[in-house]
Amino acid sequence: MARLVMKFGGTSVADIERIRNVARHVKREADAGHDVAVVVSAMSGTTDRLVQWCRETSVLHDAREYDTVVASGEQITSGLLAIALQAIGVVARSWQGWQLPILTSDAHASARILEVNGDELIKRFRERREVAVISGFQGLHRETGRVTTLGRGGSDTSAVAVAAAIRADRCDIYTDVDGVYTTDPRVVPRAHRLERIAFEEMLELASLGAKVLHVRSVELGMVRRVPILVRSSFVSPDDIDPHAAPPGTLICDEEDIVEQQVVTGIAFSKDEAQISIRNVQDKPGVAANIFGPLADANINVDMIVQNVSADGATTDLTFTVPAADFERAKSTIANARAQIGYARLDGATEVTKVSVIGVGMRSHAGVAAKAFRALADRGINIRAITTSEIKFSLLIDAVYTELAVRTLHSLYGLDKP
Ligand code: ADP
Ligand code: ASP
Ligand code: MG
C-alpha cells in the first residue's frame, strides 16, 4: 500500500465525461488500497476566460481581486470530481486552498507556497479511507487572509507541495500526453517519450519553455525529494495493470538514470523580445546604468550580448526580456538615456529562444558548435547565444522556430526510430 498524489490538468477534466473518467482512475488506486489525494486544475479554457473577464472589466486591475476571480475555476472542478467519486462509491471530500490551508506568499498572481498542512488529510485516510480532492493553483496568505494563486500552470506545484506535506510515495501528473518528450510532440512528431529525466534537466526544460510541468513543481520535487511521474489521463483506467510498473516519465535523480545521452531534450520559447542599444559608451558603469533600472522595474533580463568595441569608444549591447515586459523595458531604458548615453534603441518581438539541454554536456565538448553549423547550413541566423553547464540557448527569428527545433532534434539523435 502506498500514498499517492494524482494531479489532473485542464484537458483531463474538460467536461463531465472526462471528470467521470478521472474518477475511475482515482477509484482504481483507492481500490488497490492506496491513500489518495487528488489535485485538480480548472476545466480547460476556464482560467483563460476568467483572466479575460478581469481584463475586460479593467485593463489595470487589483491583483488580489484577479486572484479572487481566477481561483474560482479550480473550485468547480474539485466539487464536481468529489461528486463523481461519491457517485461510484468512493468516499471523497473536496478541499480549497484556504481550507487545508495551503499557505503562500502575498505575491498575488504568482504566489509561492510556504507551507501545506496535510494533517487533516492523513487523519481522514486513516479513519475513513477518504479520498481528498484538492483545488490546485490556489492558496491563502496567512497575514491578510486573502486568496492567492500560483501563476499559470501552477496546479502542478500544488500537487508536488501536497505530496511533500503528506509524505506521498509518488506524485503522478496526469496530462494530455503520456510523458515528457524529447521536445514538444505537437511541434515535432518524431519526438520520443523519455523513460526518465533528471530533475536538473527537467528544471531547465520547464524554465526554457516546455510547459508540460510548472517550473516550481520541479524545483519543489527536487528539494523535497518527491518522485514525479508524468503520465496520460487518456488511457482507459481498465487498461492499466495495477501490479505493473506505471507507464510514463519519471523525474528522478541523475544517479538513477542508467543510459545517459549527451542531449536529453530541446525546449523553445516564443515569449521573448530582443532589445539592442546602439553605440553605448564602452566604459565602466554603463552596464550597471542599463541593468540597474531594469532590475528596479522588476524586469528579468535573460541573454546578454556585448561586443568589445573596435574603436575603444562605443559598442552595441543586446539582451532579451520576457515579451510581456518589452514595452516597459524600452521605456525604462529610454528614461535612463541621459545616464546611459546611446545613439539608438532597436527592438524585435518576433524572436524565439531555442535551448538544448542535457547533463551529458558537462563531460562533452563541442556540443553547441555542431548546432551552429547545422543552423547555418539551413540559413538560420543566430542573434544571441548563452551557455551554461548543462544547456545552451540560441535566439533566432521566430519564423524558423520549427525548422530549427526539428534540425537540432535530428542532429542530436533524438528522432524516434
Ligand atoms: P495540463 O493541462 O495537463 O497541465 P499542459 O498543457 O500544461 O497540460 O501541458 C501539457 C502539454 O505540454 C502537452 O500537451 C504538450 O504539447 C506540451 N509540451 C511541451 N513540451 C513538452 C515536452 N517536452 N514533453 C511533453 N509535452 C510537452
Ligand atoms: N488553471 C490554471 C491555469 O490554467 C492552473 C493550472 O492549470 O495548472 O493556469
Ligand atoms: Mg499544466
XYZ file of C-alpha atoms and ligand atoms in Angstrom:
454
model
C 0.000 0.000 0.000
C 1.263 3.411 -0.938
C 0.291 7.029 -0.572
C -0.248 8.826 -3.866
C -0.996 12.289 -5.183
C -2.811 12.258 -8.542
C -2.924 15.585 -10.412
C -5.236 16.149 -13.388
C -4.770 19.139 -15.705
C -7.367 21.185 -17.580
C -7.859 18.975 -20.655
C -8.182 15.909 -18.426
C -11.189 17.470 -16.665
C -12.546 19.393 -19.666
C -16.119 18.096 -19.382
C -18.282 15.886 -17.182
C -17.466 12.731 -19.147
C -13.745 13.320 -18.600
C -14.307 14.066 -14.925
C -16.039 10.685 -14.691
C -13.025 9.117 -16.393
C -10.751 10.800 -13.817
C -12.972 9.438 -11.047
C -12.430 5.921 -12.415
C -8.647 6.440 -12.371
C -8.881 7.561 -8.756
C -11.114 4.615 -7.846
C -8.549 2.240 -9.367
C -5.868 3.482 -6.965
C -8.188 3.713 -3.955
C -9.431 0.142 -4.611
C -5.821 -1.042 -4.699
C -5.614 0.122 -1.081
C -3.624 3.333 -1.570
C -4.167 6.614 0.291
C -5.083 9.094 -2.428
C -5.039 12.894 -2.596
C -6.161 14.308 -5.951
C -5.213 17.786 -7.150
C -7.265 19.286 -9.974
C -6.975 22.184 -12.406
C -9.826 24.251 -13.757
C -11.712 22.742 -16.726
C -9.789 23.637 -19.884
C -10.456 27.164 -21.137
C -11.941 28.255 -17.802
C -8.902 30.073 -16.438
C -8.349 31.833 -19.781
C -11.934 33.035 -19.683
C -11.660 34.256 -16.085
C -8.429 36.130 -16.888
C -10.137 37.695 -19.895
C -13.085 38.835 -17.756
C -10.687 40.637 -15.394
C -9.032 42.381 -18.353
C -12.355 43.312 -19.892
C -13.573 44.799 -16.636
C -10.461 46.919 -16.345
C -7.090 46.641 -18.086
C -5.385 47.699 -14.876
C -6.830 45.659 -12.021
C -6.053 44.826 -8.417
C -4.045 41.559 -8.296
C -5.903 40.483 -5.132
C -9.214 40.660 -6.947
C -7.710 38.937 -10.020
C -6.833 36.041 -7.681
C -10.350 36.005 -6.240
C -11.694 35.592 -9.763
C -9.224 33.120 -11.291
C -9.057 30.827 -8.222
C -12.725 30.019 -8.752
C -12.102 27.717 -11.742
C -10.456 25.033 -9.621
C -13.213 25.172 -7.005
C -15.744 23.981 -9.594
C -13.627 21.006 -10.642
C -12.866 19.864 -7.098
C -16.561 19.848 -6.209
C -17.554 18.045 -9.411
C -14.886 15.382 -9.007
C -15.911 14.773 -5.389
C -19.498 14.292 -6.603
C -18.346 11.948 -9.410
C -16.313 9.891 -6.918
C -19.163 9.625 -4.439
C -21.429 8.523 -7.291
C -19.226 5.477 -7.911
C -18.958 4.601 -4.254
C -15.664 6.274 -3.332
C -15.615 8.236 -0.065
C -14.349 11.680 -1.083
C -14.264 15.278 0.106
C -13.186 18.482 -1.677
C -10.731 20.996 -0.218
C -9.973 24.546 -1.283
C -6.527 26.054 -0.775
C -7.817 28.209 2.081
C -9.355 25.232 3.868
C -6.291 22.979 4.284
C -4.707 25.575 4.256
C -2.054 25.926 1.573
C -0.197 28.989 2.840
C 1.594 31.165 0.310
C 3.485 34.427 -0.008
C 1.477 37.532 -0.824
C 2.807 37.826 -4.396
C -0.688 37.773 -5.880
C -0.950 36.024 -9.271
C 2.451 34.369 -8.778
C 2.478 33.390 -5.116
C 4.957 30.889 -3.696
C 3.803 28.046 -1.486
C 5.263 28.387 2.010
C 3.524 25.625 3.907
C 0.873 22.974 3.390
C -0.972 21.413 6.276
C -1.678 17.783 5.434
C -2.641 16.607 8.935
C -6.387 16.524 8.380
C -5.946 14.617 5.109
C -3.780 11.971 6.770
C -6.230 11.663 9.643
C -9.067 11.063 7.197
C -7.025 8.489 5.236
C -6.628 6.553 8.475
C -10.075 6.973 9.921
C -12.336 6.833 6.866
C -10.210 5.894 3.869
C -11.404 9.196 2.448
C -10.004 10.485 -0.844
C -9.090 14.187 -0.717
C -9.879 16.282 -3.804
C -7.872 19.483 -3.637
C -8.165 22.582 -5.803
C -4.806 23.272 -7.418
C -3.417 26.706 -8.275
C -4.779 28.464 -5.185
C -3.599 29.270 -1.697
C -4.036 31.618 1.217
C -1.863 34.425 2.504
C -1.924 33.993 6.264
C -1.413 37.609 7.334
C -4.027 39.144 5.054
C -6.321 36.102 4.936
C -6.710 36.613 1.184
C -6.874 34.013 -1.578
C -3.766 33.819 -3.782
C -2.898 31.962 -6.992
C 0.409 30.455 -8.026
C 0.807 31.646 -11.629
C -0.392 29.955 -14.831
C 0.204 26.219 -14.814
C 0.581 26.312 -11.017
C -1.552 23.265 -10.194
C 1.497 21.045 -10.787
C 3.191 22.904 -7.941
C 0.150 22.470 -5.679
C 0.333 18.730 -6.362
C 4.019 18.364 -5.506
C 3.602 20.540 -2.398
C 0.705 18.379 -1.192
C 2.772 15.265 -1.945
C 5.621 16.600 0.209
C 3.220 17.555 3.007
C 1.531 14.158 3.227
C 4.825 12.331 2.582
C 3.448 10.670 -0.549
C 5.419 7.909 -2.195
C 4.845 9.472 -5.614
C 3.207 12.412 -7.309
C 1.507 11.387 -10.570
C 0.916 14.237 -13.011
C -1.818 13.050 -15.384
C -1.975 15.144 -18.547
C -2.839 15.039 -22.254
C 0.490 13.469 -23.270
C 1.816 10.158 -21.970
C 5.050 11.582 -20.558
C 7.863 14.032 -21.070
C 9.146 14.002 -24.636
C 12.494 14.996 -26.112
C 10.683 18.134 -27.296
C 7.064 19.247 -27.641
C 5.453 16.317 -29.514
C 2.892 18.716 -31.017
C 5.674 20.515 -32.866
C 7.987 17.620 -33.625
C 6.032 14.422 -34.334
C 9.303 12.476 -34.253
C 9.930 13.405 -30.625
C 10.048 10.363 -28.362
C 8.994 9.803 -24.804
C 11.710 9.664 -22.170
C 11.551 6.833 -19.627
C 13.377 9.009 -17.101
C 14.722 12.522 -16.886
C 16.880 14.097 -14.178
C 15.341 16.830 -12.007
C 18.003 19.284 -13.156
C 17.257 18.662 -16.825
C 13.509 18.878 -16.283
C 14.036 22.143 -14.446
C 15.863 23.570 -17.469
C 13.304 22.178 -19.944
C 10.440 23.690 -17.955
C 12.069 27.068 -17.380
C 13.131 27.313 -21.008
C 9.650 26.825 -22.387
C 8.361 23.209 -22.155
C 5.081 23.814 -20.375
C 4.447 20.179 -19.500
C 5.418 20.944 -15.871
C 5.305 24.196 -13.886
C 8.892 25.194 -13.089
C 8.353 25.442 -9.342
C 6.851 21.955 -9.177
C 10.155 20.548 -10.424
C 12.153 22.710 -8.006
C 9.998 21.554 -5.131
C 10.198 17.901 -6.162
C 13.977 18.172 -6.253
C 14.295 19.861 -2.866
C 11.659 17.802 -1.058
C 12.649 14.582 -2.838
C 9.241 13.772 -4.313
C 9.389 11.345 -7.255
C 7.210 12.825 -10.030
C 5.664 10.655 -12.752
C 4.192 12.378 -15.833
C 1.559 10.134 -17.447
C -1.570 10.174 -19.578
C -5.113 10.591 -18.280
C -6.465 9.456 -21.652
C -5.695 5.767 -21.201
C -8.719 3.861 -20.078
C -8.494 3.109 -16.343
C -9.436 -0.508 -17.154
C -6.354 -0.911 -19.353
C -3.910 -0.185 -16.542
C -2.477 -3.172 -14.732
C -2.335 -2.102 -11.076
C 0.537 -4.520 -10.436
C 2.799 -3.463 -13.349
C 5.188 -0.504 -13.251
C 3.082 2.548 -14.156
C 3.674 3.942 -17.668
C 5.016 7.483 -18.051
C 8.167 9.534 -17.487
C 9.791 9.534 -14.076
C 11.557 12.711 -12.939
C 14.341 11.403 -10.747
C 17.895 11.897 -9.542
C 20.660 11.855 -12.128
C 22.218 8.774 -10.493
C 19.054 6.804 -11.199
C 19.420 7.156 -14.958
C 21.345 4.296 -16.472
C 21.675 5.274 -20.111
C 22.629 8.930 -20.168
C 22.616 10.706 -23.532
C 24.624 13.868 -24.203
C 21.478 15.784 -25.159
C 18.213 14.901 -23.433
C 15.778 17.427 -24.815
C 15.059 20.653 -26.648
C 12.833 23.462 -25.411
C 11.740 26.649 -27.081
C 10.042 29.822 -26.043
C 8.351 32.394 -28.224
C 7.696 34.638 -25.242
C 10.932 36.536 -25.747
C 11.781 40.002 -27.015
C 15.133 41.386 -28.024
C 16.405 44.883 -27.276
C 19.583 46.295 -28.809
C 21.146 49.515 -27.605
C 23.351 51.031 -30.291
C 26.556 52.963 -29.703
C 26.711 52.816 -25.937
C 29.888 54.088 -24.316
C 32.414 51.278 -23.797
C 33.401 52.271 -20.273
C 32.901 51.074 -16.678
C 29.458 51.593 -15.183
C 27.411 51.538 -18.377
C 26.063 48.013 -17.874
C 25.084 48.970 -14.336
C 23.271 52.050 -15.665
C 21.290 49.850 -18.067
C 20.517 46.781 -15.965
C 20.036 48.634 -12.662
C 16.841 50.433 -13.755
C 15.532 47.223 -15.412
C 16.045 45.304 -12.163
C 14.335 48.106 -10.226
C 11.397 47.775 -12.612
C 11.288 44.013 -11.849
C 12.116 43.083 -15.433
C 14.027 39.831 -15.851
C 16.874 40.153 -18.312
C 17.967 36.879 -19.847
C 20.504 36.666 -22.696
C 23.064 39.475 -22.805
C 25.499 40.040 -25.661
C 28.027 42.848 -25.738
C 30.791 43.379 -28.243
C 34.240 44.665 -27.443
C 34.336 47.951 -29.328
C 36.712 48.268 -32.250
C 37.450 51.935 -31.662
C 37.578 51.754 -27.856
C 34.760 54.276 -27.661
C 31.324 52.794 -28.340
C 29.735 49.381 -28.750
C 26.324 47.711 -29.127
C 24.604 45.842 -26.329
C 21.830 43.295 -26.928
C 19.678 41.500 -24.373
C 16.340 39.711 -24.102
C 13.378 40.261 -21.787
C 10.011 38.465 -21.489
C 7.787 39.601 -24.394
C 5.194 40.830 -21.899
C 7.753 43.297 -20.497
C 9.010 44.554 -23.880
C 7.302 47.976 -23.907
C 8.068 48.598 -20.251
C 11.723 47.645 -20.773
C 12.062 50.017 -23.732
C 10.572 52.939 -21.809
C 12.740 52.141 -18.759
C 15.857 52.366 -20.962
C 14.604 55.499 -22.700
C 14.019 57.158 -19.321
C 17.597 56.374 -18.292
C 19.047 57.580 -21.603
C 20.843 60.553 -20.044
C 22.842 58.330 -17.658
C 23.437 55.541 -20.184
C 24.241 57.562 -23.287
C 23.441 55.767 -26.540
C 22.563 56.551 -30.143
C 19.551 54.322 -30.835
C 17.280 51.684 -29.334
C 16.183 48.762 -31.561
C 13.757 46.022 -30.607
C 12.335 42.800 -32.012
C 9.482 40.651 -30.722
C 9.358 38.062 -33.497
C 12.149 36.030 -31.925
C 12.359 32.575 -30.327
C 14.806 31.155 -27.834
C 15.692 27.541 -28.646
C 17.524 25.635 -25.905
C 19.364 22.329 -25.983
C 19.592 20.538 -22.636
C 21.480 17.555 -21.249
C 23.561 16.752 -18.174
C 25.904 14.891 -20.549
C 27.152 18.284 -21.792
C 29.229 18.571 -18.633
C 31.594 15.960 -19.968
C 31.371 16.550 -23.718
C 32.962 19.392 -25.655
C 31.758 20.823 -28.966
C 28.062 20.087 -28.472
C 26.997 23.664 -29.225
C 29.438 24.066 -32.125
C 27.605 21.319 -34.029
C 24.370 23.286 -33.691
C 25.864 26.489 -35.074
C 26.974 24.650 -38.213
C 23.661 22.826 -38.695
C 21.626 26.032 -38.367
C 23.984 27.933 -40.678
C 23.536 25.204 -43.306
C 19.802 25.965 -43.235
C 20.337 29.699 -43.454
C 19.168 30.364 -39.903
C 20.871 33.341 -38.341
C 21.700 33.277 -34.622
C 21.048 36.609 -32.890
C 22.385 35.751 -29.441
C 23.844 32.765 -27.594
C 24.093 31.827 -23.928
C 25.578 28.710 -22.412
C 25.730 27.093 -19.015
C 26.890 23.764 -17.676
C 24.018 21.622 -18.931
C 22.407 23.735 -21.659
C 22.843 26.313 -24.366
C 20.276 28.691 -25.790
C 20.100 30.368 -29.185
C 17.971 33.335 -30.126
C 16.645 33.101 -33.685
C 13.931 34.643 -35.863
C 10.555 33.219 -34.829
C 9.682 32.108 -38.375
C 12.443 29.497 -38.179
C 11.324 28.007 -34.839
C 10.015 24.699 -36.130
C 12.800 24.243 -38.657
C 15.445 24.950 -36.007
C 13.891 22.647 -33.394
C 13.499 19.810 -35.910
C 17.028 20.293 -37.229
C 18.562 20.151 -33.746
C 16.321 17.260 -32.731
C 17.705 15.161 -35.616
C 21.240 16.461 -35.173
C 21.461 15.154 -31.602
C 19.939 11.782 -32.455
C 16.641 12.381 -30.687
C 14.268 11.412 -33.532
C 12.387 8.249 -32.790
C 13.457 5.343 -34.967
P -2.198 20.218 -18.250
O -3.422 20.975 -18.641
O -2.454 18.757 -18.040
O -1.455 20.839 -17.108
P -0.337 21.387 -20.128
O -0.996 21.881 -21.377
O 0.032 22.367 -19.089
O -1.251 20.221 -19.529
O 0.987 20.565 -20.506
C 0.935 19.505 -21.435
C 1.409 19.982 -22.802
O 2.794 20.325 -22.731
C 1.365 18.940 -23.871
O 0.105 18.900 -24.496
C 2.479 19.346 -24.837
O 2.010 19.990 -26.006
C 3.278 20.371 -24.046
N 4.730 20.082 -24.040
C 5.703 20.982 -24.306
N 6.900 20.417 -24.249
C 6.720 19.118 -23.940
C 7.604 18.006 -23.751
N 8.925 18.136 -23.845
N 7.049 16.811 -23.441
C 5.720 16.664 -23.328
N 4.836 17.668 -23.510
C 5.318 18.894 -23.803
N -5.920 26.565 -14.115
C -4.630 27.195 -14.015
C -4.124 27.612 -15.392
O -4.808 27.375 -16.382
C -3.614 26.340 -13.309
C -3.265 25.040 -13.987
O -3.977 24.565 -14.861
O -2.234 24.456 -13.611
O -3.096 28.200 -15.492
Mg -0.079 22.442 -16.983
